Coordinates of C-alpha atoms in Angstrom, one line a residue:
Chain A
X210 CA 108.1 58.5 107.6
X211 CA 109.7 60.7 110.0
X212 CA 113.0 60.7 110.4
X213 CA 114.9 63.1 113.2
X214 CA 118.8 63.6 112.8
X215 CA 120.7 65.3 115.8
X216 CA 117.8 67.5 116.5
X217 CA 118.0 70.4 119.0
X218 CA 115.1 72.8 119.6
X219 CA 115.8 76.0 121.6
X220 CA 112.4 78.7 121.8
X221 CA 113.5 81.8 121.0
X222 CA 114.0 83.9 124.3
X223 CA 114.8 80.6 126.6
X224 CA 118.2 80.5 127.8
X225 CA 118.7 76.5 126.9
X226 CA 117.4 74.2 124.5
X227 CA 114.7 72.2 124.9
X228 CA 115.4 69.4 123.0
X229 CA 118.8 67.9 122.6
X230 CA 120.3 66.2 120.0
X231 CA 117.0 63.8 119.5
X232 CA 117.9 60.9 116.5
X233 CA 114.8 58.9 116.1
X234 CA 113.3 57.2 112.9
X235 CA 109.6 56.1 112.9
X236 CA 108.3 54.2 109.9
X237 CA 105.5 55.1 107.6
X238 CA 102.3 52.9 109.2
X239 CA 104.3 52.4 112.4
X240 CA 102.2 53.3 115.9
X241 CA 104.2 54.8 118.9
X242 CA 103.6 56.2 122.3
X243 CA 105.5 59.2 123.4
X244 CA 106.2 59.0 126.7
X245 CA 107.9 60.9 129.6
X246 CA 107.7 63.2 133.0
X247 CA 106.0 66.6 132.2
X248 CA 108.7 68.8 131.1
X249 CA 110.3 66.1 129.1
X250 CA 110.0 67.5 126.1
X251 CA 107.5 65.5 124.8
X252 CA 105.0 68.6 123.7
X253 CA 108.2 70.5 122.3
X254 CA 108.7 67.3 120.1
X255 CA 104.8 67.5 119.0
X256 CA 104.8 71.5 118.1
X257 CA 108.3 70.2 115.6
X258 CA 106.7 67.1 114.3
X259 CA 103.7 69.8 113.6
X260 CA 105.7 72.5 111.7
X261 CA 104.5 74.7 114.7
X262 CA 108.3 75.4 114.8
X263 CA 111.2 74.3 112.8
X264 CA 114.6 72.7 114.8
X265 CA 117.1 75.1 115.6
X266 CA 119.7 72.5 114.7
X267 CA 119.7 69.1 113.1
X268 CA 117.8 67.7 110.1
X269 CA 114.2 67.1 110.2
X270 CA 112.5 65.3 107.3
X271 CA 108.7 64.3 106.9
X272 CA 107.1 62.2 104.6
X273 CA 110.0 62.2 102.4
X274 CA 110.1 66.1 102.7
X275 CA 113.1 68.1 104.4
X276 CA 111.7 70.4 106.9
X277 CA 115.0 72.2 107.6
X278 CA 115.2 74.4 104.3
X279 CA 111.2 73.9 103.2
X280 CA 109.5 76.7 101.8
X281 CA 106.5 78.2 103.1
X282 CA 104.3 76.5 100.2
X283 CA 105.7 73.0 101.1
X284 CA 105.2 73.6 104.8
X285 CA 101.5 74.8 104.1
X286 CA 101.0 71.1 102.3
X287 CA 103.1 68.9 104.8
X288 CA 100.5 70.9 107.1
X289 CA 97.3 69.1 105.7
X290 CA 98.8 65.8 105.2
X291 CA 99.5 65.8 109.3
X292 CA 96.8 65.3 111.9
X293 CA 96.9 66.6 115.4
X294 CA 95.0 66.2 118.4
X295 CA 96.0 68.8 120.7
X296 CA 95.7 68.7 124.8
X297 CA 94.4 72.3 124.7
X298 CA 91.8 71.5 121.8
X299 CA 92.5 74.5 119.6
X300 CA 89.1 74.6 118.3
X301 CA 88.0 78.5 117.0
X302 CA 85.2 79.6 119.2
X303 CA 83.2 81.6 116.9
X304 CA 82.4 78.8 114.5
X305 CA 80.1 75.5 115.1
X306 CA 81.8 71.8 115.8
X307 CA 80.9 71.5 112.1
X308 CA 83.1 74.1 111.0
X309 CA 86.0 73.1 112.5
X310 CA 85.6 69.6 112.2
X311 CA 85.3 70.4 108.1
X312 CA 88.2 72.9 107.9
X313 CA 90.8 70.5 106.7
X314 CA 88.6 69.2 103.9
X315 CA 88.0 72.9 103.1
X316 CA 91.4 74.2 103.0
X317 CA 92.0 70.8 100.7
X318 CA 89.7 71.9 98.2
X319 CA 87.2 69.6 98.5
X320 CA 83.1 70.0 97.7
X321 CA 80.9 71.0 100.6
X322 CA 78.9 67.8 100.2
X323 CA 82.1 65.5 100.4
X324 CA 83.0 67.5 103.5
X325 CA 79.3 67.7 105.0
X326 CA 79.4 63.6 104.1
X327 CA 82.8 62.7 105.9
X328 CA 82.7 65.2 108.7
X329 CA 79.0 63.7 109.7
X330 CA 80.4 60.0 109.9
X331 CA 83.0 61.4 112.2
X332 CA 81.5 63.1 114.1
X333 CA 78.8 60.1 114.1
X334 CA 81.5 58.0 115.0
X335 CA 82.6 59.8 117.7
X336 CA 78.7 60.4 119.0
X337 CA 79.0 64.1 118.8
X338 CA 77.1 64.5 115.7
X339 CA 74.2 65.8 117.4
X340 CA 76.5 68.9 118.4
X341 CA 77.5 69.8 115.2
X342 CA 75.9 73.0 115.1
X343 CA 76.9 73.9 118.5
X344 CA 79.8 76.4 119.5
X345 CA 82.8 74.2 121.1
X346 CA 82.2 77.0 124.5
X347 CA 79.2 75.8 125.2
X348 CA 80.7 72.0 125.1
X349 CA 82.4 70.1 127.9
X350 CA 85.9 69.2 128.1
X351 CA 85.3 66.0 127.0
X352 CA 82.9 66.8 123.8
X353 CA 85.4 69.0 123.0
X354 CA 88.2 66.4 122.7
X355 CA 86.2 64.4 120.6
X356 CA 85.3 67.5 118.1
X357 CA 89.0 67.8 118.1
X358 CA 90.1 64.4 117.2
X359 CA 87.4 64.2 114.8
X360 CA 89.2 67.5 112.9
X361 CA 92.4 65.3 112.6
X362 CA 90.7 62.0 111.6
X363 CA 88.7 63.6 108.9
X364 CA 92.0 64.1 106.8
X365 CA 92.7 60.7 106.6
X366 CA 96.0 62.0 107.8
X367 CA 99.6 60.2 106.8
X368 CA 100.6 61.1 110.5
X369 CA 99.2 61.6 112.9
X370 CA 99.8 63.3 116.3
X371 CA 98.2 63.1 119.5
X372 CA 98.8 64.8 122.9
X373 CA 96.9 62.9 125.8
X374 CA 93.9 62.3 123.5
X375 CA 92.3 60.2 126.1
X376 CA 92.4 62.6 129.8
X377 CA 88.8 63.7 128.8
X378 CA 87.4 60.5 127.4
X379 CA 85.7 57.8 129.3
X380 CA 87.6 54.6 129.5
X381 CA 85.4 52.8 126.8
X382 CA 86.0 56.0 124.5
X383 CA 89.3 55.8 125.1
X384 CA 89.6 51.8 123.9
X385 CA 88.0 53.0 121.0
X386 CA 89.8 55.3 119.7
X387 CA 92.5 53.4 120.4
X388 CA 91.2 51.0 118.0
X389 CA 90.9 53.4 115.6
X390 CA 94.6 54.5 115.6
X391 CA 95.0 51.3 114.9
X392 CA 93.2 51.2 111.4
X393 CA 94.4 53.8 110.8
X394 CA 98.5 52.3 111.3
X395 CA 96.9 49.2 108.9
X396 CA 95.9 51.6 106.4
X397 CA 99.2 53.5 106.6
X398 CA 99.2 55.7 108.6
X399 CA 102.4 56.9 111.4
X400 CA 100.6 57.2 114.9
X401 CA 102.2 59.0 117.4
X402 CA 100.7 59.6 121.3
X403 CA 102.5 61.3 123.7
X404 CA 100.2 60.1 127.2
X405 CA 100.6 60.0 131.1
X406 CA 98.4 57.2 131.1
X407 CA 100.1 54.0 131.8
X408 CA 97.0 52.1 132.3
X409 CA 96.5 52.7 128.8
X410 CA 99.9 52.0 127.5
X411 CA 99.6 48.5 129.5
X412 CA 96.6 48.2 127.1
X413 CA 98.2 48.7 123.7
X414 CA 101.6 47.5 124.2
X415 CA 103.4 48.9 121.3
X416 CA 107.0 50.7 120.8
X417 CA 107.6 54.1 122.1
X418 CA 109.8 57.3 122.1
X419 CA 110.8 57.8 125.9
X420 CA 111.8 61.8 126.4
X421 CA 113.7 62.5 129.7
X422 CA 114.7 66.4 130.2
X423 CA 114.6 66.9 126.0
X424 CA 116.8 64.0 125.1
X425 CA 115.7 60.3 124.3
X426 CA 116.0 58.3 126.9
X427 CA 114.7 55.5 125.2
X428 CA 113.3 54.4 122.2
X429 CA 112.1 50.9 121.6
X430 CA 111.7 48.2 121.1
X431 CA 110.3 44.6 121.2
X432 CA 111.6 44.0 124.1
X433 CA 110.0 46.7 126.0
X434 CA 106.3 45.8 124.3
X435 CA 107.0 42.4 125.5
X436 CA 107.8 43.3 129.1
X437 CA 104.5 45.6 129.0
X438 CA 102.8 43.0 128.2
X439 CA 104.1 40.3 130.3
X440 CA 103.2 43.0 132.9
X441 CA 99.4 43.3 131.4
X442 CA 99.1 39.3 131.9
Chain B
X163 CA 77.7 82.6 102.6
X164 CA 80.9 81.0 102.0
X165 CA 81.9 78.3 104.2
X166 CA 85.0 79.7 106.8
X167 CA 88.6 78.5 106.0
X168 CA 89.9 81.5 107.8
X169 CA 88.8 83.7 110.7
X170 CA 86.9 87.0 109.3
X171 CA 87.3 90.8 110.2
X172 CA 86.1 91.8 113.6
X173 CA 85.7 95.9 113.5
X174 CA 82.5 97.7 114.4
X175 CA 84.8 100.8 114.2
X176 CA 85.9 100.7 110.6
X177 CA 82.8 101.7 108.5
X178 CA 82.5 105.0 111.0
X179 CA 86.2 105.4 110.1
X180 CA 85.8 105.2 106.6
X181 CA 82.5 107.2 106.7
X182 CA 84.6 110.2 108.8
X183 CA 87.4 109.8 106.3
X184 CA 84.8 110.1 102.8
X185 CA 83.2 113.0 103.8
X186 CA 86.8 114.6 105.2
X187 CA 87.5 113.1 101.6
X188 CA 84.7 114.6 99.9
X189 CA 85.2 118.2 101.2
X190 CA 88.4 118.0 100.5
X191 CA 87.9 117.2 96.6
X192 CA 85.2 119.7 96.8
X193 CA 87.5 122.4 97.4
X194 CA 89.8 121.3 95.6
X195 CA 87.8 121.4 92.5
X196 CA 86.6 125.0 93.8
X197 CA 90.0 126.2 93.6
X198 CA 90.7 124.9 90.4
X199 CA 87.8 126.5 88.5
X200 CA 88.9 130.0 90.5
X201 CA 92.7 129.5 89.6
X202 CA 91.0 128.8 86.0
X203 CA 89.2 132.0 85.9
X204 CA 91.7 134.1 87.2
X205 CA 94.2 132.7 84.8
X206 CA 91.3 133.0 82.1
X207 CA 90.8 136.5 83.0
X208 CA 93.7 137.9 83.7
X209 CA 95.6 136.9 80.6
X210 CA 92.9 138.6 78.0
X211 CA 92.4 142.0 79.7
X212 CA 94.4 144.7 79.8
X213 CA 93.5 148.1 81.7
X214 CA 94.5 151.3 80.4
X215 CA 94.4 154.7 82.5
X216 CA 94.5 157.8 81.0
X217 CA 95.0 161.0 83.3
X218 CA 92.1 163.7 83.2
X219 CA 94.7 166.5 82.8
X220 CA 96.0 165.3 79.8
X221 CA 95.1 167.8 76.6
X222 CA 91.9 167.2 74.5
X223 CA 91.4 164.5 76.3
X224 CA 88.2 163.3 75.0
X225 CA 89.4 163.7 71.4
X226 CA 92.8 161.6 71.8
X227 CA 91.0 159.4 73.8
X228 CA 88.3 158.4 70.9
X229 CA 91.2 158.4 68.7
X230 CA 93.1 155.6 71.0
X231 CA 90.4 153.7 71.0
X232 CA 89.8 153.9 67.2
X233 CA 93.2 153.2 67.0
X234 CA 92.7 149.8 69.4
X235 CA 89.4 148.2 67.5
X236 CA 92.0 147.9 64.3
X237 CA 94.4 146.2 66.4
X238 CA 94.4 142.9 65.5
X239 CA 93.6 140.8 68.2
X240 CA 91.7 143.0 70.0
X241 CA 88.3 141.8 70.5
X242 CA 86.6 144.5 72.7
X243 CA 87.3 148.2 73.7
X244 CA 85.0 149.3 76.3
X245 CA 85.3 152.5 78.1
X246 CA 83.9 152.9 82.0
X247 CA 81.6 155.4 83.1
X248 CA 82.9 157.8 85.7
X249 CA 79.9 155.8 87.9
X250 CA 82.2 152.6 87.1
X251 CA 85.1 154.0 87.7
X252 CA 84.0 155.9 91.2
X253 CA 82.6 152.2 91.5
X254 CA 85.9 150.4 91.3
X255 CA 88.0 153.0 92.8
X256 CA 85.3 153.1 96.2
X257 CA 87.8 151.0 98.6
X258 CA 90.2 153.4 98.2
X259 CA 88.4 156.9 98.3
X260 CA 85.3 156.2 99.8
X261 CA 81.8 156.8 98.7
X262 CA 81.2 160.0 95.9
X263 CA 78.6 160.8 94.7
X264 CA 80.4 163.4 92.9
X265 CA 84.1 163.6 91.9
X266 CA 84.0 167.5 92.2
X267 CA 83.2 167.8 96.0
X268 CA 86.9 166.4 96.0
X269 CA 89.2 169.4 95.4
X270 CA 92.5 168.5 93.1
X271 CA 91.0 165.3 92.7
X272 CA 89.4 164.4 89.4
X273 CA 88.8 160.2 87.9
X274 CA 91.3 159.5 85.1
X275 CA 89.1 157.9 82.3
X276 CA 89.4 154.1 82.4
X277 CA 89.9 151.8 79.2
X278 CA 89.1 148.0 79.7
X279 CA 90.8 146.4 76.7
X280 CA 90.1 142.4 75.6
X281 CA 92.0 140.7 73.2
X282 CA 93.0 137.3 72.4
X283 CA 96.9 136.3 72.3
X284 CA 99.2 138.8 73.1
X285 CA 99.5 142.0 71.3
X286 CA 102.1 144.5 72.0
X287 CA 99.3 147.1 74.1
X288 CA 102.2 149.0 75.1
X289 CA 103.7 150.3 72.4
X290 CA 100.3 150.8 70.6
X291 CA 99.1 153.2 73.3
X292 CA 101.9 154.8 74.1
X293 CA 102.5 155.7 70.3
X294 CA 99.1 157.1 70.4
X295 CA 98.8 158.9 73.6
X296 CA 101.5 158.8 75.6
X297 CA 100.6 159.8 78.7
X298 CA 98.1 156.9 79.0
X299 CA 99.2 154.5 81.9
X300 CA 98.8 150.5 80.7
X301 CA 97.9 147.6 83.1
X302 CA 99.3 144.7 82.2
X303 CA 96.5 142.5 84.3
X304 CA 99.2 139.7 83.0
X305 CA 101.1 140.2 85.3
X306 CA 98.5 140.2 88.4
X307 CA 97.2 136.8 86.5
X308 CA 100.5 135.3 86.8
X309 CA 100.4 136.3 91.0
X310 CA 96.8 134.9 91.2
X311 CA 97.6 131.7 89.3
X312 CA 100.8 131.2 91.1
X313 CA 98.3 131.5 93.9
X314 CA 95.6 129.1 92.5
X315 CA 97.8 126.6 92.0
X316 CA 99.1 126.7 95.9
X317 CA 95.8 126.8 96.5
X318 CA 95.7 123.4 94.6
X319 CA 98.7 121.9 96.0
X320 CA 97.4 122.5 99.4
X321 CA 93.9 120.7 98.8
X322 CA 95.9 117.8 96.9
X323 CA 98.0 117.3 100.1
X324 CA 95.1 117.6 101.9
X325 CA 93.1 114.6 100.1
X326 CA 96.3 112.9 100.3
X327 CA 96.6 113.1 104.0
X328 CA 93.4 111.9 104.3
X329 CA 94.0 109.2 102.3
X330 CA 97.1 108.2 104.2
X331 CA 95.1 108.6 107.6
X332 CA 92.3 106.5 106.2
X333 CA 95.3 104.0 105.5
X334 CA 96.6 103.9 108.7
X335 CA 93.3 103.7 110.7
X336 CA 92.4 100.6 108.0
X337 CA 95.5 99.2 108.9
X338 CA 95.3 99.1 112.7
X339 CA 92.1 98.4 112.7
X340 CA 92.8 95.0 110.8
X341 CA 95.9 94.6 112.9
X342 CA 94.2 95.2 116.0
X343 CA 91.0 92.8 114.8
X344 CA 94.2 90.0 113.7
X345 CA 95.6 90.5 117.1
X346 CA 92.5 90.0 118.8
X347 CA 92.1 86.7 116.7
X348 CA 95.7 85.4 116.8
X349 CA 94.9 82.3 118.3
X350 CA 91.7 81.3 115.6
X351 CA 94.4 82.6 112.8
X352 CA 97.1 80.0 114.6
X353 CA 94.8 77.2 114.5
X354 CA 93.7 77.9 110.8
X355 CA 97.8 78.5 109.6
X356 CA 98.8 75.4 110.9
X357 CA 96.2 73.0 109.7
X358 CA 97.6 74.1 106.5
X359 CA 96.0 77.5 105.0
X360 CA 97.8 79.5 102.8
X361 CA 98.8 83.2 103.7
X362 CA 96.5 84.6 101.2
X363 CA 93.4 82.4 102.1
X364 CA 93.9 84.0 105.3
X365 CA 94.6 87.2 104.1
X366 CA 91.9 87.3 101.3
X367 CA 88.9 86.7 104.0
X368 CA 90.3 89.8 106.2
X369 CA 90.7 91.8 103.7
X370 CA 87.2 91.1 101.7
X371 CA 85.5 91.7 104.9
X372 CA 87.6 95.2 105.1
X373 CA 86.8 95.8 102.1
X374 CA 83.3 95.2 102.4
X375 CA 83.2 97.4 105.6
X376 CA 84.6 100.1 104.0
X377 CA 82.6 100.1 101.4
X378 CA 79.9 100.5 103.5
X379 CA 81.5 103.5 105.5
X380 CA 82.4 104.9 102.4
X381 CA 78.9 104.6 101.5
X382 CA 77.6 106.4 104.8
X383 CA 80.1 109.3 104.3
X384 CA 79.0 109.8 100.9
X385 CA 75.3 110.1 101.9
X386 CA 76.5 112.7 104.7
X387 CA 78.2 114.4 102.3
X388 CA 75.4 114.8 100.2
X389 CA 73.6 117.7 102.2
X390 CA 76.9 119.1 103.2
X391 CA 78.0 119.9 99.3
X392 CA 74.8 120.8 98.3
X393 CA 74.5 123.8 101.0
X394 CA 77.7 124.8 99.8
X395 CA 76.6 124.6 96.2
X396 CA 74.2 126.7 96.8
X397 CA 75.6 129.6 98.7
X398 CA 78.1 129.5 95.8
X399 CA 75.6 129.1 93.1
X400 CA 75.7 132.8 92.6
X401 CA 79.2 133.0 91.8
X402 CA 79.1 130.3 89.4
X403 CA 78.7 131.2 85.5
X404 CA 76.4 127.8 85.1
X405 CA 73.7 128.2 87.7
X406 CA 71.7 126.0 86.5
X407 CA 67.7 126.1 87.3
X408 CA 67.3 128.4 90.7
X409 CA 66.4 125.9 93.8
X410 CA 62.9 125.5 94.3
X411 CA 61.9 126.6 98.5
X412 CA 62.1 123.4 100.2
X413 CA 58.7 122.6 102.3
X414 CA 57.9 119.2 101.6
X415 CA 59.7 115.8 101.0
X416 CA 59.2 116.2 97.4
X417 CA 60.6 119.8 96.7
X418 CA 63.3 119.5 98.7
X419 CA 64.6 116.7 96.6
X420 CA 63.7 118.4 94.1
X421 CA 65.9 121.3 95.4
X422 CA 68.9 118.8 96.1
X423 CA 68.6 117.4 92.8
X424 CA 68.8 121.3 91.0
X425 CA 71.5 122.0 93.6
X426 CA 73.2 119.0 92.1
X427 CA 73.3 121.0 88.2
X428 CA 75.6 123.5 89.7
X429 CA 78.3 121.1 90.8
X430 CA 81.1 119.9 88.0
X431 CA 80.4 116.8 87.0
X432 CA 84.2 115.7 87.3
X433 CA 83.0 116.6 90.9
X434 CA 80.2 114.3 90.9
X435 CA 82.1 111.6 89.2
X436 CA 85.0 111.6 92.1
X437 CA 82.7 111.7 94.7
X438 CA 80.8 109.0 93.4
X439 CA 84.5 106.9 93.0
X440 CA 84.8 107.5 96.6
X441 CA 83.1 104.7 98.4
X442 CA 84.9 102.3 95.6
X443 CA 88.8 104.0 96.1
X444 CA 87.7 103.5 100.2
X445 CA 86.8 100.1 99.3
X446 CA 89.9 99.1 97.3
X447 CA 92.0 101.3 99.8
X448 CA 90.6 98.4 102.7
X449 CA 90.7 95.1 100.9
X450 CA 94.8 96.7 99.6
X451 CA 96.0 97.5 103.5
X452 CA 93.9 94.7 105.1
X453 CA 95.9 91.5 102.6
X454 CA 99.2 94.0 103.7
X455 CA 99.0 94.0 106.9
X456 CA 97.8 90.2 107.4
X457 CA 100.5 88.8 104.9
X458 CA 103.0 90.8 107.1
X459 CA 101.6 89.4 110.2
X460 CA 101.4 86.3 109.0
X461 CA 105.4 86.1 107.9
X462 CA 106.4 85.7 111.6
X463 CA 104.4 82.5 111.9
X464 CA 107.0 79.2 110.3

């Protein structure tokens, strides 16, 4: 669960917040877009939701956990139980798509043939297994998305965060990953994709945090998934 | 190798660094213990002898003399009376009146005769010699032993700073190499901190990799020290009371290691043993201001 209480965000070094006063609650297993114009806020909102930065004001609380007053050892574990996709990648050049792809698992502890085993169905999955033991520079932008979702599927996160996971994927890559964000809200798990692309939110009607110049401007709603997909028919 | 969980060291610089420091480090320790078995001596020396001048124009000299010296032998702890030959004595005095062959060809000048007196502990010379001849002039080489050990131990204190600046430079160098290398890595570091890695995973793969560098530098200086201290050690084997076997002339591959290993007879082996520590202290000195400096870094990350 995440759960957002009169949440301000100000970068240290910028003259004016750039979030305001966000109250949002999204439920454990619960799938949302984020959406918004660029500068909205919605990649501030993505760097708090994963502990790149804590709120300047307000109360922040994931998975149960207050983020506010969290220790460094309780940030470092909220850490592995959250996924991110980021727009930029973030995948360390001097090690092979395998590496990265396995570094959760390692950091978690686990054995090298559980993490071998679950980051080559992944990366399988994802049809990038053949570039495991390539270096993410000598990938294209679109290989490289998919090396960097399969870093936070491999977790099994209990969120999940996303920024424009599909601008580099080829439409039927895109419906199916989709797809798989949604097994993954049936097993349990919160979604949340922050996206430009309203083809794609026609698609997968579902609710959705709207960010306009860092506050909420909207957050729904039945009603709005219903007029999306009145629109889709 | 282990699988990464955290971006490694990147430095081609440090083992040179550490290799410059060692052998800086090596000299120094080298001197150091140089000084110390000098300061030893002189303080050795210096507090068992006493020198004891009698005057030429003093009456029946050669008579009172003898009896002085009978006198000294039943001195308790006097271990050795030995009187110098006017050779000796023209020897010692040289610096000051040149070359002699023959004290008469100086007119009014004639060599006092010179008593070099060791003892154990501290007997009251003084009042012994003056009660037997008092015109005899004592030498209290005490006191010149308490000058040259006050000495020594400068001496000492200046090559213990010297090791411990060295030390401290190798620290810093360690430590902005690593903070350079961490700088230069930020972004890999970012990536690994906020999937969740703990400060000292992080830290402990730097600073294993530093310490692995070092230990390689450390390594390297050592084995450029190695001909370095054994030249010295020879051109000071003469002045050492343990020569060991005389080096053999070095021509092939065979005697001159043979040579190096002699050489190596004459150093101390507290010497040998520090030395030897070396590439370990620069070792533990890397992997200590490498997990520093990253945990440091790492604090102003949430």
């Amino acid at each position: 669960m995440i759960r957002l209480l009169n949440v301000s965000m100000m970068p240290p070094g910028v003259g004016q917040p750039v979030l305001r006063n966000l109250t949002l609650t999204v439920a454990q297993g619960e799938f949302r877009w984020l959406l918004g114009p660029s500068g909205a806020g919605k990649s501030s909102l993505l760097r708090l939701l994963t502990l790149e930065t804590r709120p300047s004001a307000g109360q922040m609380d994931l998975l149960g956990m207050s983020v506010s007053q969290a220790s460094r050892a309780t940030l470092r574990n909220l850490r592995r139980r959250i996924g991110f996709v980021p727009q930029d990648y973030r995948l360390i050049g001097e090690w092979t798509v395998f590496d990265n792809v396995a570094l959760p698992l390692r950091l978690r502890g686990a054995s090298e043939r559980d993490t071998r085993r679950e980051a080559f169905a992944v990366l399988e999955w994802l049809d990038v297994a053949h570039l495991a033991d390539k270096r993410p520079g000598t990938l294209s932008g679109g290989e490289q998305q998919r090396a960097a979702i399969a870093r936070a599927l491999i977790g099994r996160p209990e969120i999940l965060l996303a920024d424009e996971p599909t601008n580099a994927l080829e439409d039927a890559q895109a419906r199916r990953l989709l797809a798989t964000f949604q097994e993954l809200v049936d097993m349990g798990t919160t979604v949340i994709v922050a996206t430009h692309n309203e083809a794609l939110v026609r698609e997968a009607p579902a609710a959705s945090i709207v960010l306009q110049d860092g506050t909420l401007a909207g957050a729904d709603t039945q009603d709005g998934i219903a007029a999306r997909r009145s629109d889709r028919a | 190798m282990s699988a990464p969980v955290s971006p490694g060291l990147r430095s081609g610089s440090l083992p040179l660094l550490v290799a410059l420091m060692t052998l800086l480090a090596g000299l120094s320790l080298a001197g150091l213990t140089g000084v110390q078995t000098l300061a030893e001596g002189w303080a050795g020396a210096a507090r068992n002898a006493t020198t004891i001048e009698i005057p030429s124009d003093t009456p029946q000299l050669e008579d009172r003399t003898r009896a002085l010296i009978q006198t000294l032998h039943k001195t308790p702890d006097i271990t050795t009376v030995r009187e110098l030959s006017p050779q000796q004595v023209q020897t010692l005095l040289a610096p000051w009146l040149g070359q002699v062959s023959d004290s008469g060809h100086l007119p009014g000048l004639s060599l006092p005769v010179v008593l070099i007196v060791a003892h154990t502990g501290t007997p009251d010379l003084g009042r012994v010699v003056h009660e037997a001849l008092p015109e005899a002039v004592v030498e209290e080489d005490r006191r010149w032993g308490e000058r040259l050990n006050g000495l020594g131990s400068s001496l000492v204190a200046c090559a213990w700073l010297a090791v411990s600046l060295i030390a401290a430079i190798a620290v810093l160098s360690v430590g902005m190499t690593v903070r350079r290398s961490v700088m230069a890595q930020r972004k890999a570091v970012e990536i690994v901190h906020f999937l969740g890695a703990g400060d000292v995973t992080i830290s402990s793969r730097i600073a294993g990799r530093a310490a692995l560098l070092s230990l390689a530098g450390g390594l390297a200086g050592l084995f450029f020290l190695s001909p370095v201290i054994t030249m010295l050690a020879r051109k000071l084997a003469p002045f050492s009371h343990d020569a060991g076997p005389a080096a053999l002339p070095a021509t092939t591959w065979q005697t001159m290691l043979a040579s190096w290993w002699n050489t190596l007879h004459v150093l101390p082996r507290l010497l040998l043993e520090e030395l030897g520590a070396l590439p370990l202290i620069a070792a533990c000195l890397g992997w200590l201001t490498a997990q520093t400096v990253v945990l440091v870094w790492l604090r102003r990350l949430p």
